């Protein structure tokens, strides 16, 4: 039972749940503290505008915003919104140790923070500061630093981050990097880094001197809020973004005493995992966005995303989603990318055409939305370049002549990496020396002609100074990638691990500054030491020196070392292993790991990446070999296309799989049946009438084939699925529906499912029969059948939460049909809530449609309009809603009901508008009026 | 004789009846036809659809539609001058709507009872029924119904 509370009290609880003081909230809303006091004391109501700001600052979920605004204005009771009973954040903060993490206490002075040298770029830093101030005042946004390799993008971002944290108390900075090698195939890589940092995974970064002690403390402090927000706003992100076990361990380590937080966290993870298949990528984006917005209510957020030219498409899509939701938040995203990589796009394999880089349209859209958002380091003027040279030289006491400065500038044009490396080289050669006052001076007259004319040449000189063993280490490292693992190198080179780490740390990092320690990864009992090149150009250079055969050999060894290190957990780094085997030219291993990588990406909802890996498998398989693996890859790729709503592509892949199946001598016929059945299912799922018509012949061919394959077959699970599909075909694709055929197939499916005792299949079969009952007007029988299905869902073997949501919705709908509105409501509300939890968007919409019908029939017009609000919020949240939702066609009914309510209230304009919207949906989805079904006419 | 919007709606609903039920049953269609006929005072349509609506509602034990059918019969009887039968049906309808707690439907039935009272020249009952209807419409914010009811009250007063 719901407690009746006042609006003011509700606000107060919500504020406390977010761990905000009245002063904090007032600052964020942009009003006086007394105003918040008065609102909480119910002495005044917020204006419409202030209600909007309050909704933002109190992180009211988007689907509840409209309702909240009505409540704020006193038009609706606040009882309709969930009440923050427990200030969880407060209690979580209180339950967790808040003191400085032990690793900082113990080592604070022993490992100083590594500050990258940056000089110049003052103008750019000011520009960035303006963007940040805008974000802090609630106008969140996005800005990019662009330029070629070595232009100082990373250094500029690091310096800006350092200054911003110093200047802006409470600013929270989290960073993520894309990877040149695994990047495009590793979903959400930079955003996983960001989430790790925000959830307190800071020790390794601090030890590796990636972040300062203050930065580590700030991230450590935010952890309770992140955990709370994850549990409440982003439960599916916990495992999807790889936080799972380590997050649980960190929470456990920080708990002061016994608490149920860990238990709750575990429960949330289990629930999410059980439901975590097939849900929409967009829902992942929305959870991520909500989580960041919520954290930014308390502290402004600065996200640094480096090397976006290598970002995977899932990350680019998430960036696009997030980037459009920044206004009204206190989040600034600062991204960096190589402009030429993005401008040039990718060369398509096997053709001369070039594909547009996926980041390019995203940046275009942000430019359209936010205006000038790029800081191009390539467009620095001559003055900027000279200024950089001077400032860089003046970092240390010197007596350099003006000639020297001018000549240095003339050679490097102020290119940061070139300048830095050239000066380093001159010092090492003894061309630049200290005078007696410990100031740098030229040792004599320099022969500028003899100096390298390009940055690559400076790099070459530096590499050439390495000892043989050091060079070999770095060469192997360059094959592993920009970041590499000491233990992998040790295995590849058959070298003592301790000796290797020593060389990396003391010589290559300490003396040569060519690498730096990045992080330490725990892998069961192993601790893997990860290093990275101090600049990607060093790695590029070393890798480019290798001949083809040598590269292949080392890639194979790296792949084998990774397999060995990750034994039993290979799937975790299948993307990297696949990458090395591909470059090693080991086709069979490449196929094996690309298949695993494709499945791994699919599990991460990186559908584009998944398709890319499947494509790799298909490219690698040679005609006539590994037919079974080829079929599996094509079928699973088709399933992913289906998840993306790409129906025609999905059908094409299933057909290709069937072609290969036909070329097999001993192919399992149930594989062919399944592939044909899936083709029919895809067409049934098509939303547009015209599409369904286009594939009519394909459907007929598949039906014919499956009937031939299965004639006289005894009961089989796949046969049950086929019978259900054939029943649905007779109902949905046949015009007018052939109810006799549909019923026969449904009954045959039921008989087989009962005989084989398969509860889930039985539920599918009953669903098909229930649909037949509906067509025949046997509504009371359908109620009975739906309750039978509901009972089946209680069977312990019935693990399918989405199917349960569907059953609940259908029980409700069946009851609505016979006018049992009050009995229907609890089932429909549960269906809506469960669908929301398991991200079953279609079921959620269908539940909303039936709820609308219920409330309308019961003359509860406000509730009906509230349902429409929830529908609109879903529509708004998912930008490709119409194309992706099977329930879209049925939404015309909900909109028509809303139109009726507005008409009954005398709002004729609105009623007419909605009526037209409803009609346009019918026209788009139902074909010509001759082909309409009863519900369309109704 | 159905005219205007009703004729257009009726045409669609008749087409609907020619299609399979699925999620819209005969009872849904007939209830809508009978109820629209009530609003149009279309005796021909009332005589055609009310028995069908009642039969379908009873078949599915659909209480809301049974209530709508009772009201449709009430209006039919009033239009044919059978006031006692009309009162019986309208009161049955009102009882059903009250049990279902459907205020707009209740309000509409009160208004029909007022019309019946007026047909019997009983302005006191008519005013009482109209004020009950007005109170229900006010709660819902049903503007057109409020205006119509106020107009009816004004006419009587």
mmCIF file with all atom_site columns, C-alpha atoms in Angstrom, chain A residues 731-732 739 767 770-771 773-777 779 782 786 809-817 846 850 853 890 893 934-935 938, chain B residues 20-28:
data_model
loop_
_atom_site.group_PDB
_atom_site.id
_atom_site.type_symbol
_atom_site.label_atom_id
_atom_site.label_alt_id
_atom_site.label_comp_id
_atom_site.label_asym_id
_atom_site.label_entity_id
_atom_site.label_seq_id
_atom_site.pdbx_PDB_ins_code
_atom_site.Cartn_x
_atom_site.Cartn_y
_atom_site.Cartn_z
_atom_site.occupancy
_atom_site.B_iso_or_equiv
_atom_site.pdbx_formal_charge
_atom_site.auth_seq_id
_atom_site.auth_comp_id
_atom_site.auth_asym_id
_atom_site.auth_atom_id
_atom_site.pdbx_PDB_model_num
ATOM 1  C CA . UNK A 1 731 ? -2.842  -16.350 -38.921 1.00 0.00 ? 731 UNK A CA 1
ATOM 2  C CA . UNK A 1 732 ? -0.591  -13.418 -39.751 1.00 0.00 ? 732 UNK A CA 1
ATOM 3  C CA . UNK A 1 739 ? -7.972  -20.255 -38.828 1.00 0.00 ? 739 UNK A CA 1
ATOM 4  C CA . UNK A 1 767 ? 0.129   -19.009 -27.403 1.00 0.00 ? 767 UNK A CA 1
ATOM 5  C CA . UNK A 1 770 ? -4.745  -18.643 -27.913 1.00 0.00 ? 770 UNK A CA 1
ATOM 6  C CA . UNK A 1 771 ? -4.296  -16.465 -30.942 1.00 0.00 ? 771 UNK A CA 1
ATOM 7  C CA . UNK A 1 773 ? -9.200  -18.516 -30.189 1.00 0.00 ? 773 UNK A CA 1
ATOM 8  C CA . UNK A 1 774 ? -8.979  -14.761 -30.469 1.00 0.00 ? 774 UNK A CA 1
ATOM 9  C CA . UNK A 1 775 ? -9.540  -14.919 -34.207 1.00 0.00 ? 775 UNK A CA 1
ATOM 10 C CA . UNK A 1 776 ? -12.558 -17.084 -33.707 1.00 0.00 ? 776 UNK A CA 1
ATOM 11 C CA . UNK A 1 777 ? -14.026 -14.931 -30.986 1.00 0.00 ? 777 UNK A CA 1
ATOM 12 C CA . UNK A 1 779 ? -12.593 -15.093 -25.713 1.00 0.00 ? 779 UNK A CA 1
ATOM 13 C CA . UNK A 1 782 ? -8.703  -17.719 -24.337 1.00 0.00 ? 782 UNK A CA 1
ATOM 14 C CA . UNK A 1 786 ? -3.841  -17.811 -20.764 1.00 0.00 ? 786 UNK A CA 1
ATOM 15 C CA . UNK A 1 809 ? 0.419   -9.237  -20.735 1.00 0.00 ? 809 UNK A CA 1
ATOM 16 C CA . UNK A 1 810 ? -1.702  -11.773 -22.572 1.00 0.00 ? 810 UNK A CA 1
ATOM 17 C CA . UNK A 1 811 ? -3.585  -12.825 -19.425 1.00 0.00 ? 811 UNK A CA 1
ATOM 18 C CA . UNK A 1 812 ? -4.384  -9.148  -18.917 1.00 0.00 ? 812 UNK A CA 1
ATOM 19 C CA . UNK A 1 813 ? -5.419  -8.694  -22.532 1.00 0.00 ? 813 UNK A CA 1
ATOM 20 C CA . UNK A 1 814 ? -7.641  -11.772 -22.433 1.00 0.00 ? 814 UNK A CA 1
ATOM 21 C CA . UNK A 1 815 ? -9.384  -10.453 -19.323 1.00 0.00 ? 815 UNK A CA 1
ATOM 22 C CA . UNK A 1 816 ? -9.817  -6.991  -20.866 1.00 0.00 ? 816 UNK A CA 1
ATOM 23 C CA . UNK A 1 817 ? -11.457 -8.666  -23.830 1.00 0.00 ? 817 UNK A CA 1
ATOM 24 C CA . UNK A 1 846 ? 1.669   -4.111  -25.549 1.00 0.00 ? 846 UNK A CA 1
ATOM 25 C CA . UNK A 1 850 ? -3.977  -2.934  -22.753 1.00 0.00 ? 850 UNK A CA 1
ATOM 26 C CA . UNK A 1 853 ? -7.789  0.164   -22.885 1.00 0.00 ? 853 UNK A CA 1
ATOM 27 C CA . UNK A 1 890 ? -0.814  -1.682  -32.302 1.00 0.00 ? 890 UNK A CA 1
ATOM 28 C CA . UNK A 1 893 ? -5.020  1.947   -30.801 1.00 0.00 ? 893 UNK A CA 1
ATOM 29 C CA . UNK A 1 934 ? -10.689 -6.035  -37.777 1.00 0.00 ? 934 UNK A CA 1
ATOM 30 C CA . UNK A 1 935 ? -8.701  -4.041  -35.228 1.00 0.00 ? 935 UNK A CA 1
ATOM 31 C CA . UNK A 1 938 ? -12.309 -0.767  -35.161 1.00 0.00 ? 938 UNK A CA 1
ATOM 32 C CA . UNK B 2 20  ? -11.829 -12.306 -37.911 1.00 0.00 ? 20  UNK B CA 1
ATOM 33 C CA . UNK B 2 21  ? -12.151 -11.277 -34.284 1.00 0.00 ? 21  UNK B CA 1
ATOM 34 C CA . UNK B 2 22  ? -8.538  -11.611 -32.984 1.00 0.00 ? 22  UNK B CA 1
ATOM 35 C CA . UNK B 2 23  ? -8.373  -8.862  -30.342 1.00 0.00 ? 23  UNK B CA 1
ATOM 36 C CA . UNK B 2 24  ? -11.644 -7.144  -31.246 1.00 0.00 ? 24  UNK B CA 1
ATOM 37 C CA . UNK B 2 25  ? -14.785 -9.229  -30.760 1.00 0.00 ? 25  UNK B CA 1
ATOM 38 C CA . UNK B 2 26  ? -18.289 -8.902  -32.154 1.00 0.00 ? 26  UNK B CA 1
ATOM 39 C CA . UNK B 2 27  ? -19.317 -7.676  -28.735 1.00 0.00 ? 27  UNK B CA 1
ATOM 40 C CA . UNK B 2 28  ? -16.841 -4.770  -28.989 1.00 0.00 ? 28  UNK B CA 1
#
